[in-house]
Coordinates of C-alpha atoms in Angstrom, one line a residue:
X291 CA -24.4 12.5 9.5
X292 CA -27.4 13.0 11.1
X293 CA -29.2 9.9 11.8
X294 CA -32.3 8.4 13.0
X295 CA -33.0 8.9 16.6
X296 CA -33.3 5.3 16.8
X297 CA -29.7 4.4 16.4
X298 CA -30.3 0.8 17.0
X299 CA -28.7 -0.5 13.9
X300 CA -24.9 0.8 14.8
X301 CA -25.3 -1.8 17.6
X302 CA -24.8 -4.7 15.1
X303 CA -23.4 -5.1 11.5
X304 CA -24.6 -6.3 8.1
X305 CA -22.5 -9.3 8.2
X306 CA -23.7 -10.9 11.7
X307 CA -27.2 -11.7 12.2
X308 CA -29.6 -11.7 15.8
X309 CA -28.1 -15.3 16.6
X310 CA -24.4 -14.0 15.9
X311 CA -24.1 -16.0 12.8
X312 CA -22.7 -15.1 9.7
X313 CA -25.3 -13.0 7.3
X314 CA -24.2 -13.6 4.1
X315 CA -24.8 -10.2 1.2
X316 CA -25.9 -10.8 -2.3
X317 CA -25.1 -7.0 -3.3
X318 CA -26.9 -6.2 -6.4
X319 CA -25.0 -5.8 -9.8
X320 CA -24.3 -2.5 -9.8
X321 CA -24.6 -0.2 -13.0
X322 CA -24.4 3.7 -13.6
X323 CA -22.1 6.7 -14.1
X324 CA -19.8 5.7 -11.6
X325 CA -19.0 2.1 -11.8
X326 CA -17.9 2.9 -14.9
X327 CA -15.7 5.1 -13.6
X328 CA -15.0 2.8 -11.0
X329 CA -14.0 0.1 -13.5
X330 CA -11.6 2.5 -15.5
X331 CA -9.9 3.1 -12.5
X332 CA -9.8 -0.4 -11.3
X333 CA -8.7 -1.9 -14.6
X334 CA -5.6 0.7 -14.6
X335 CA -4.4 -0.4 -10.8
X336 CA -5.0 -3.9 -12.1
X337 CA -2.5 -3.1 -14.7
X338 CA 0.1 -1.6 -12.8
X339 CA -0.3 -3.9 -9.7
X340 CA 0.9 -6.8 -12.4
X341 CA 3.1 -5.0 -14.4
X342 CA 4.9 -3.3 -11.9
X343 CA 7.3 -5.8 -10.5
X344 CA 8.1 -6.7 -14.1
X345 CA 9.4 -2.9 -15.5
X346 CA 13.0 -1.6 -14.7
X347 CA 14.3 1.7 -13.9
X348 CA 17.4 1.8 -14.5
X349 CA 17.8 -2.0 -14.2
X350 CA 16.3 -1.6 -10.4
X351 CA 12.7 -3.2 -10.2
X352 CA 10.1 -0.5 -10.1
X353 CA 8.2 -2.1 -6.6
X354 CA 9.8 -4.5 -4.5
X355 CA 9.6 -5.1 -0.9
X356 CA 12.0 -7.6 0.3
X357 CA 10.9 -7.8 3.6
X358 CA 13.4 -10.7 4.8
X359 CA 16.5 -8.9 2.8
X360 CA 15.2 -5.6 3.8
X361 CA 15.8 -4.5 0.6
X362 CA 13.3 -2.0 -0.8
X363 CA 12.6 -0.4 -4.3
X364 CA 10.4 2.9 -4.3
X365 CA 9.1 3.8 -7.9
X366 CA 12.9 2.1 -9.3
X367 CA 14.5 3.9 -6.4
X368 CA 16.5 0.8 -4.4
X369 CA 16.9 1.6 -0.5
X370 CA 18.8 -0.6 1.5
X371 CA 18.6 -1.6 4.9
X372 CA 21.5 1.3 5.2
X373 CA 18.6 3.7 3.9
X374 CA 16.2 2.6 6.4
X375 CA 15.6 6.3 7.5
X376 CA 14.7 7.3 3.8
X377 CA 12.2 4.1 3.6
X378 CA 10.7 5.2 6.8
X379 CA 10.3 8.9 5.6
X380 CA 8.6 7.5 2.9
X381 CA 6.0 5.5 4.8
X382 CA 5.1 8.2 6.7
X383 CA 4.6 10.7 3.7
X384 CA 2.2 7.6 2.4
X385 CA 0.1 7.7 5.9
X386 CA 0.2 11.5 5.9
X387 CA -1.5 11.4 2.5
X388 CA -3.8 8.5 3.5
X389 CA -4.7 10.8 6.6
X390 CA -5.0 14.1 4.0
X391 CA -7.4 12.7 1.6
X392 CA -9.9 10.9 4.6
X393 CA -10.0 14.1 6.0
X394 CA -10.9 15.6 2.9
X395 CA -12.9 13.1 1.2
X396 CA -13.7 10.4 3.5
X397 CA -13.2 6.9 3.1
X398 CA -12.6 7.3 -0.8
X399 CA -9.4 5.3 -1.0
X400 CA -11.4 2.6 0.2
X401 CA -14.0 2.3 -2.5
X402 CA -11.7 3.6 -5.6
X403 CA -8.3 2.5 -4.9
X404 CA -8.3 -0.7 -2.1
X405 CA -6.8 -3.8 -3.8
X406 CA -9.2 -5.3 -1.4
X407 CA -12.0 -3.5 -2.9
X408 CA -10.7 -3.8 -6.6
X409 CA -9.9 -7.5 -6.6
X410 CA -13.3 -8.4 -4.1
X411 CA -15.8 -6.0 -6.5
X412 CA -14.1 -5.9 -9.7
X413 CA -12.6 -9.3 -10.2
X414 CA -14.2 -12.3 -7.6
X415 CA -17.6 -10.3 -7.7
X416 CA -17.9 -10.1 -11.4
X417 CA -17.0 -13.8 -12.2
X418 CA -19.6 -14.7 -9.4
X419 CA -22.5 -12.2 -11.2
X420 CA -21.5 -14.0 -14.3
X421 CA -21.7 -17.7 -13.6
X422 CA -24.2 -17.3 -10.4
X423 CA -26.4 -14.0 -12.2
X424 CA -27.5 -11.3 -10.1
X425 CA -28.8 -11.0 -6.3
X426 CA -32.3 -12.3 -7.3
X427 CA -30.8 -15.4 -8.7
X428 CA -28.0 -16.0 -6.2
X429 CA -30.5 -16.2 -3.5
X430 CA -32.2 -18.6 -5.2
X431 CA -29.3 -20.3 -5.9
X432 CA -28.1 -20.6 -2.1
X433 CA -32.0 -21.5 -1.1
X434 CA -32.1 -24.5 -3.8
X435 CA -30.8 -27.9 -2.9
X436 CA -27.9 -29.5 -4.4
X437 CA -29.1 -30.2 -8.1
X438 CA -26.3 -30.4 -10.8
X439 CA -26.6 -27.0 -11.7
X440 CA -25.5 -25.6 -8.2
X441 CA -23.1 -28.1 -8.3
X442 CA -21.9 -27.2 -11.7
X443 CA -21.7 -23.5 -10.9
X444 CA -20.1 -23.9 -7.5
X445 CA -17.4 -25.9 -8.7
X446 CA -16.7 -23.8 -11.7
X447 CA -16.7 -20.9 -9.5
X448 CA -14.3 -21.8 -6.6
X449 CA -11.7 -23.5 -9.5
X450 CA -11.9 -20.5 -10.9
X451 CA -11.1 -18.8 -7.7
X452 CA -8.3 -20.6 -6.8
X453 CA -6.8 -20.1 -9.9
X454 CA -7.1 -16.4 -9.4
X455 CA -5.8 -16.3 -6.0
X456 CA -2.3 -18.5 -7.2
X457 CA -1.6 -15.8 -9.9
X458 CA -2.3 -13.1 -7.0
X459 CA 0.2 -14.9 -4.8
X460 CA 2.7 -15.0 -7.5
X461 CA 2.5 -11.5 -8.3
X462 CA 2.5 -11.0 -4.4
X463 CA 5.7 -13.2 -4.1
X464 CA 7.2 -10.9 -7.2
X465 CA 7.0 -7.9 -5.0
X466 CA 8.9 -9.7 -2.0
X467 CA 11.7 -11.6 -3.6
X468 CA 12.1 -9.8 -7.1
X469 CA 10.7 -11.1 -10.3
X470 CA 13.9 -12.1 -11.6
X471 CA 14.1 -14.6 -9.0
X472 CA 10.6 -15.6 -9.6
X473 CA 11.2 -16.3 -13.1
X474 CA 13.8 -18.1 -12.2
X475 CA 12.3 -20.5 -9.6
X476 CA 9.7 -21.1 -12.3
X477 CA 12.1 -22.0 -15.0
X478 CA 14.0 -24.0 -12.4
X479 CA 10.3 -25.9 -11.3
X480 CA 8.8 -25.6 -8.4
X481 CA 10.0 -28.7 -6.4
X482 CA 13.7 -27.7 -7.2
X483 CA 12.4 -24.4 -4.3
X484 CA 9.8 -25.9 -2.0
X485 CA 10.8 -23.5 0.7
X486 CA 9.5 -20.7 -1.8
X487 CA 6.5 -23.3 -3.0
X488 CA 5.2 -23.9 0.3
X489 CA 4.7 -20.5 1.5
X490 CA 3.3 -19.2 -2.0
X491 CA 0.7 -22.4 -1.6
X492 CA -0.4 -20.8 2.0
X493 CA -0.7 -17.0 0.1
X494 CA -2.8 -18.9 -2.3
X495 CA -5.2 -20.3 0.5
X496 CA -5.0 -17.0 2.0
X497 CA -6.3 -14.9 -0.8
X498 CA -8.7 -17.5 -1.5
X499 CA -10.2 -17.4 1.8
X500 CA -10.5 -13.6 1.8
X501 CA -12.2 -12.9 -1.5
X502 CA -14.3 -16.6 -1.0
X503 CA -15.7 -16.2 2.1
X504 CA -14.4 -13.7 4.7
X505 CA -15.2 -10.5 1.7
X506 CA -16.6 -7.3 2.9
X507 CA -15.8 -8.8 6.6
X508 CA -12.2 -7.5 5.6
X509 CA -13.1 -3.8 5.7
X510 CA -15.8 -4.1 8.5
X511 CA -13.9 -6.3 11.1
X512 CA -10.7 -6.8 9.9
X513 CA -9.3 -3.1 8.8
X514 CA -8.2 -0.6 11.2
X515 CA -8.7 1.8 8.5
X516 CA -12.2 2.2 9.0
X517 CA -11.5 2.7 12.7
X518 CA -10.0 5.7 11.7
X519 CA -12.9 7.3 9.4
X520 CA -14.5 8.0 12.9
X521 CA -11.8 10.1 14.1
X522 CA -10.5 11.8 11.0
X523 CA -13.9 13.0 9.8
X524 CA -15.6 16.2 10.1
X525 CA -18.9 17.7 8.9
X526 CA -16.9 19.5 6.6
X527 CA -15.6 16.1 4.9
X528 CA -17.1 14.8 1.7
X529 CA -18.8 11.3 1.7
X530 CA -21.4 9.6 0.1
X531 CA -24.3 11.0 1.8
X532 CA -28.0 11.0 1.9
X533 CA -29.6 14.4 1.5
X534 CA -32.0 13.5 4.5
X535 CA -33.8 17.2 4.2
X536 CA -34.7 16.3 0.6
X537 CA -35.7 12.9 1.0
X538 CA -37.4 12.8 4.0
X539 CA -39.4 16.0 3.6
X540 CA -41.5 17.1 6.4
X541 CA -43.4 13.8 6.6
X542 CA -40.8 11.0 6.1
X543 CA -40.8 8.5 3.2
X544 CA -43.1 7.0 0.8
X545 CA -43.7 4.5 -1.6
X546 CA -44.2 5.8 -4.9
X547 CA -47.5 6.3 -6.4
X548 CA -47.9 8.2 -10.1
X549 CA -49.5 11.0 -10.3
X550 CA -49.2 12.3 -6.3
X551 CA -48.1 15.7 -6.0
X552 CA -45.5 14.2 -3.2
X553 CA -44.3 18.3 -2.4
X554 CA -47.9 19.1 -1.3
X555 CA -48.4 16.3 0.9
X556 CA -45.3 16.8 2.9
X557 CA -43.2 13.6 2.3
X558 CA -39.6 13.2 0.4
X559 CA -38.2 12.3 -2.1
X560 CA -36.7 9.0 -1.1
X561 CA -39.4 6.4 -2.0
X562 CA -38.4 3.8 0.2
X563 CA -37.2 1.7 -2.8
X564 CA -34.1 -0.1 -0.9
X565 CA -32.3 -0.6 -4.1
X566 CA -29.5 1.2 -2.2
X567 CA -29.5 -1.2 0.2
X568 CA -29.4 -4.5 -1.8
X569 CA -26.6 -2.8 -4.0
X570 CA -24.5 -2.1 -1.0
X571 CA -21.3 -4.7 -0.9
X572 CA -21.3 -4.3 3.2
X573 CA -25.2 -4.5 3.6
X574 CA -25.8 -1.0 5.0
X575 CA -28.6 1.7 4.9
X576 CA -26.8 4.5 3.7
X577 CA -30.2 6.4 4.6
X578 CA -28.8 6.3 8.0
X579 CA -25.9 8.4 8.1
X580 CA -22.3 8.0 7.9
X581 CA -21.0 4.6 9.0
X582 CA -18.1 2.7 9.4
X583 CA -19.2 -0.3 7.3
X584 CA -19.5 2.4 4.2
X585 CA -16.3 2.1 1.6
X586 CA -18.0 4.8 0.1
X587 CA -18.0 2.8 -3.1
X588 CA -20.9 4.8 -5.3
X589 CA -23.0 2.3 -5.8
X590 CA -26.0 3.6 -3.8
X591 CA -25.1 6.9 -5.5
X592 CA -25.6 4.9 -9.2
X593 CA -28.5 3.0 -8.1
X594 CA -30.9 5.9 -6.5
X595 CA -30.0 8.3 -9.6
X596 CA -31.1 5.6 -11.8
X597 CA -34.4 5.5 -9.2
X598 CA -34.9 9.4 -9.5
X599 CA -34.7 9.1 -13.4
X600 CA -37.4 6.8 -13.3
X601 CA -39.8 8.1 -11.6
X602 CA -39.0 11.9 -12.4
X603 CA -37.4 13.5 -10.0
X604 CA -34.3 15.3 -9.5
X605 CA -31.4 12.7 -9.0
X606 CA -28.5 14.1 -6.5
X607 CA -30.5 12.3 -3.9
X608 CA -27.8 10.7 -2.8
X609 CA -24.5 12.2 -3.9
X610 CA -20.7 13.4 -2.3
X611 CA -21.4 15.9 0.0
X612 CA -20.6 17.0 3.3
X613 CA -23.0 17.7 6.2
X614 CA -22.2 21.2 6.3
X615 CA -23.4 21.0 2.1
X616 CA -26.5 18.9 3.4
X617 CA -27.4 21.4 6.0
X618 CA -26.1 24.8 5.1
X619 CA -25.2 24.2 1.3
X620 CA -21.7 24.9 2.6
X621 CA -19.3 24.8 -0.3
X622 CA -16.3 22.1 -0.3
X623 CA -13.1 24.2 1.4
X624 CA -9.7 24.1 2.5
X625 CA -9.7 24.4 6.2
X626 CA -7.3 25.3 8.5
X627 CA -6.5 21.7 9.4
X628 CA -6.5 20.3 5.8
X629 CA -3.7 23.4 5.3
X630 CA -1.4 22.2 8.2
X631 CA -1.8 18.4 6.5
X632 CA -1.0 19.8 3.6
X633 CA 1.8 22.1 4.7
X634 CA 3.8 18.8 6.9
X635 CA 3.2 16.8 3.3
X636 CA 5.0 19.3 1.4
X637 CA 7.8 19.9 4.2
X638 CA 8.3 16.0 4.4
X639 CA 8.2 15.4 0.6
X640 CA 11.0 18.1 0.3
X641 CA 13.3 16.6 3.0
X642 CA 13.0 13.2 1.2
X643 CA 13.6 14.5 -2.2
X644 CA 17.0 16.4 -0.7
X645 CA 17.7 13.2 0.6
X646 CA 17.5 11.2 -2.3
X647 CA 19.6 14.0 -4.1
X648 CA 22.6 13.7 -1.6
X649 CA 22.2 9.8 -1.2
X650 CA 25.1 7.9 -2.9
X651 CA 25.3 5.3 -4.9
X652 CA 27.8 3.2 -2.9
X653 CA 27.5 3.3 1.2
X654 CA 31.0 3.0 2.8
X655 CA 31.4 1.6 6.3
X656 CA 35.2 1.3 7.9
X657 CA 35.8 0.0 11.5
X658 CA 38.9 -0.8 13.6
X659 CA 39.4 -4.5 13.5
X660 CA 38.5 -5.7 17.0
X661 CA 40.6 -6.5 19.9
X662 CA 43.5 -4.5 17.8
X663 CA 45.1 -1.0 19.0
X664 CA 48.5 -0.4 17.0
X665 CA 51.8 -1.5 15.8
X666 CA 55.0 0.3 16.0
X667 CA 57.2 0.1 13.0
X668 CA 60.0 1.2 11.9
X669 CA 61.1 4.9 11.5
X670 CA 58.4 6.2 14.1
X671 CA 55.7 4.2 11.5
X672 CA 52.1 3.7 13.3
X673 CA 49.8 1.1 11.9
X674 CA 46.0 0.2 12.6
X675 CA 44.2 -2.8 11.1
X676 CA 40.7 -1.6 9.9
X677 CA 37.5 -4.2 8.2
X678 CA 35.8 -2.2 5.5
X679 CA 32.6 -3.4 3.6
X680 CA 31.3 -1.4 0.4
X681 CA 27.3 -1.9 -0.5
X682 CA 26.8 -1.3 -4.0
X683 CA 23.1 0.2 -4.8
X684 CA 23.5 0.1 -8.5
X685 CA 23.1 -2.5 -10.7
X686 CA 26.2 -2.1 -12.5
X687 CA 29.6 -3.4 -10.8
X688 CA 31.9 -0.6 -9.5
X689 CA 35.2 -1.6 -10.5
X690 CA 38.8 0.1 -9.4
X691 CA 37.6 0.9 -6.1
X692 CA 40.8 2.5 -3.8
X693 CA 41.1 4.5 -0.5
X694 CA 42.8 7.0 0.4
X695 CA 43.4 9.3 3.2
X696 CA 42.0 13.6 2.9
X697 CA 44.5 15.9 4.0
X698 CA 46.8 13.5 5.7
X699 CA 50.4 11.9 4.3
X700 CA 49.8 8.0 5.1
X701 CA 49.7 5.3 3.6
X702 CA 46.5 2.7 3.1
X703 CA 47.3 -0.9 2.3
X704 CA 44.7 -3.6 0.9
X705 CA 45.7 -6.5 2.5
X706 CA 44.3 -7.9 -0.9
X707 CA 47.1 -8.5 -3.6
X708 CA 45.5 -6.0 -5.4
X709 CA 46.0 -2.4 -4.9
X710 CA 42.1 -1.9 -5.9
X711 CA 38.8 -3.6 -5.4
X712 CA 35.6 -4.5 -7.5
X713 CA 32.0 -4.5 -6.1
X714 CA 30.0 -6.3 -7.5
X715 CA 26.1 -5.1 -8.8
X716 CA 23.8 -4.3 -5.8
X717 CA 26.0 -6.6 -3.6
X718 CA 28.6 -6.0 -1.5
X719 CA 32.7 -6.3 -0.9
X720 CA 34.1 -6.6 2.6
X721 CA 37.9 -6.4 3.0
X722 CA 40.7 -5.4 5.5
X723 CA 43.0 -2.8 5.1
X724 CA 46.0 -1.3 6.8
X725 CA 46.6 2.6 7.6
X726 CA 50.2 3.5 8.5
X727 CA 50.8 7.1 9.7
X728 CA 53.8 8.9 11.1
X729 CA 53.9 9.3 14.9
X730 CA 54.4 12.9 14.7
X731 CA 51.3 13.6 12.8
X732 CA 49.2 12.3 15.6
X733 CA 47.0 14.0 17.5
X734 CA 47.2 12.4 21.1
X735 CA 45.7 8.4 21.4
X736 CA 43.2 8.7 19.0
X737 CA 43.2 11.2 15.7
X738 CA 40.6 11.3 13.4
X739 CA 40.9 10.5 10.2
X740 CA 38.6 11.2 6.6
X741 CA 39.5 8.3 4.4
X742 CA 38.3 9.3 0.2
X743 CA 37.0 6.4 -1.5
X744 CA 37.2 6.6 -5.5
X745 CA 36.4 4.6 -8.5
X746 CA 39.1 5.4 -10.9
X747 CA 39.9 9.0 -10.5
X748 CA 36.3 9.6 -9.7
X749 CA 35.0 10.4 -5.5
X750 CA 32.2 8.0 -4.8
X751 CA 31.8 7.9 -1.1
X752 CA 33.8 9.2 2.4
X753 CA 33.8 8.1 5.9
X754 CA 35.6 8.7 9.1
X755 CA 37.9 6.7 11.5
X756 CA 39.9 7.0 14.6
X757 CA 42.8 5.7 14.2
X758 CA 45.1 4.6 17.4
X759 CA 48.5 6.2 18.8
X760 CA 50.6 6.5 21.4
X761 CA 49.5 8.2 24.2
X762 CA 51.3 11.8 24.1
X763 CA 52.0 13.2 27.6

């Protein structure tokens, strides 16, 4: 967004300094209209992020992804790995949206929604301000030797870090195996499940590491994400920018002086300030255009309006805008390619919803048992051998479970005692059964058959075999 000639700084980051070191960023606390909306938001994700695995829709946990059972639950919706297509549907309508939104307003979900972002800015960060104190004082801090007051603070600190991170890795571990069976484990104690101990231990050092000491480095280096912002953008995108025509006037910048009619001399409004650089979490210059280190978190925007107040002038300095606003005072607009984004959204969220509507509550799979053909009875009897298995999706057991055959006189034989089968609650029942058909009613060596299965008197679920014959010449 129209930067500097000099575009010497995009050649290196915030984080790294001239002897490839690591820079380390005291941000300024920030303050204003927008962190507070920032925190409203952030407190509500908060919520849900460690509530979620905990509620029940209809006895299904609201979020879980059971990555190793590839077992999946979708706002209480459970899909199994038999549903894999619906999961993957709904992955993509999550990119599409992702993609929809950075096209439209930049890299937003970055500084609003992120759990990165949230956990880094409105959790570590804030327990750092409040034990460490602001920028000035951290640098201080880092600068001073090793009295007992650094060492107080950096011990209370990282405890309370590590703390923080093992509650984050249990709440992580609730998604991925189910909260029940978290609970569970807990009750139980932890050494009676070190195979779940030990990795929730490594998540702990894990999140600890990340919010401790790698930080912003996550978005910056780490986050393909901000790769993207490069090639999703457009001038008609809105991001926090600098209004460059109003700050830097004919003449550039200037420090502030009272009482200089700034307009008649030629220069902007920016007054060189810099408070939106030491407020910046990733270190940047937002004065320089659009970047990929920016998570387009507000907090320049908060920090120069609080500037402009002060000194009089208009604020809106720095603001969400797009380039086509900042140069042509372009109104925000759906554009052709927005429409098609939005247009494949709508399409995709349809076809998933129609899935979901004919998706059934038990999955039915019936195959020929292998290595068999058939067996001749008597009276001009044939007889196949088939393996079923019933998944069950609910979380109630489906009891009285039977087969039988659409449109065809046969017979179907459990080789169960029992004439009818229970499955149990989201598990599954696997079984072998025998179909017996009348020669005459075949169609050649191999006739297909529909086989009805029902749960009392009540259709729950149909599939298709082939069952084996003679051949008929």
């Amino acid at each position: 967004m129209n930067a500097p000639e000099n575009e010497s700084f995009r050649d290196s980051i915030a984080t790294i300094n001239e002897e490839g070191k690591r820079a380390w960023i005291f941000p300024k606390k920030p303050s204003g209209k927008f962190y507070d909306y920032r925190k409203y938001v952030s407190y509500f994700l908060l919520a849900f992020l460690f509530s979620a695995p905990f509620i029940k829709v209809n006895g299904n946990q609201f979020l879980m992804f059971n990555v190793l059972e590839r077992r999946f639950n979708i706002f209480g919706f459970p899909f199994w790995p038999q549903d894999f297509h619906l999961f993957v549907i709904s992955m993509i309508i999550g990119v599409i949206f992702i993609t929809l939104f950075t096209v439209a307003f930049g890299r937003i979900f970055c500084g609003w929604i992120c759990p990165q972002t949230i956990f880094m800015e409105m959790v570590f960060r804030r327990i750092e301000y409040w034990i460490d104190g602001d920028r000035g004082k951290q640098l201080r801090l880092k600068k001073s030797g090793w009295t007992s007051e650094k060492i107080r603070k950096r011990v209370l600190k990282h405890t309370i870090f590590v703390i923080i991170s093992f509650f984050i890795a249990n709440i992580f571990l609730a998604y991925l195996i189910g909260s029940d069976k978290l609970l569970g484990y807990i009750k139980e104690g932890p050494l009676e499940h070190l195979g779940t101990l030990i990795p929730l231990l490594i998540f702990t050092g894990i999140f600890y590491f990340v919010f401790s000491w790698f930080r912003e480095q996550v978005c910056i280096i780490a986050c393909p994400y901000g790769r993207l912002q490069g090639v999703l953008l457009d001038n008609k995108s809105i991001v926090v920018a600098y209004d460059h025509k109003r700050g830097e006037g004919e003449n550039g910048r200037k420090k502030w002086r009272k009482n200089e009619d700034r307009a008649t001399l030629g220069y902007g409004d920016c007054i060189d300030c810099l408070q939106c650089v030491h407020v910046c979490p990733t270190g940047i210059d937002i004065r320089n255009g659009t970047q990929l280190e920016c998570v387009n978190c507000t907090a320049c925007i908060d920090e120069c309006d609080t500037i402009m107040d002060k000194v009089g002038l208009p604020k809106g300095l720095i603001r969400y805008a797009s380039e086509a606003n900042i140069e042509d005072k372009e109104p925000f607009k759906l554009t052709t390619r927005l429409k098609g984004y939005i247009a494949v959204l709508i399409v995709l969220i349809g076809v998933l919803m129609a899935m979901l509507q004919l998706r059934n509550d038990v999955e039915a799979r019936v195959l020929r048992l292998p290595g068999q053909l058939y067996e001749h009875k008597e009276n001009n009897i044939i007889s196949n051998v088939f393996t079923y298995k019933l998944v069950n999706k609910t979380t109630q057991p489906i009891a009285f479970v039977n087969f039988k055959l659409k449109n065809v006189e046969g017979v179907v034989k459990l080789v169960s005692t029992e004439d009818t089968v229970t499955v149990p609650a989201q598990g599954l029942e696997e079984g072998t059964l025998f179909i017996e058909l009348d020669e005459r009613i075949l169609k050649g060596d191999k006739t297909e058959l529909t086989i009805e299965i029902y749960s009392k008197d009540k259709l729950i679920e149909t599939t298709k075999v082939n069952f084996l014959g003679p051949r008929s010449f």
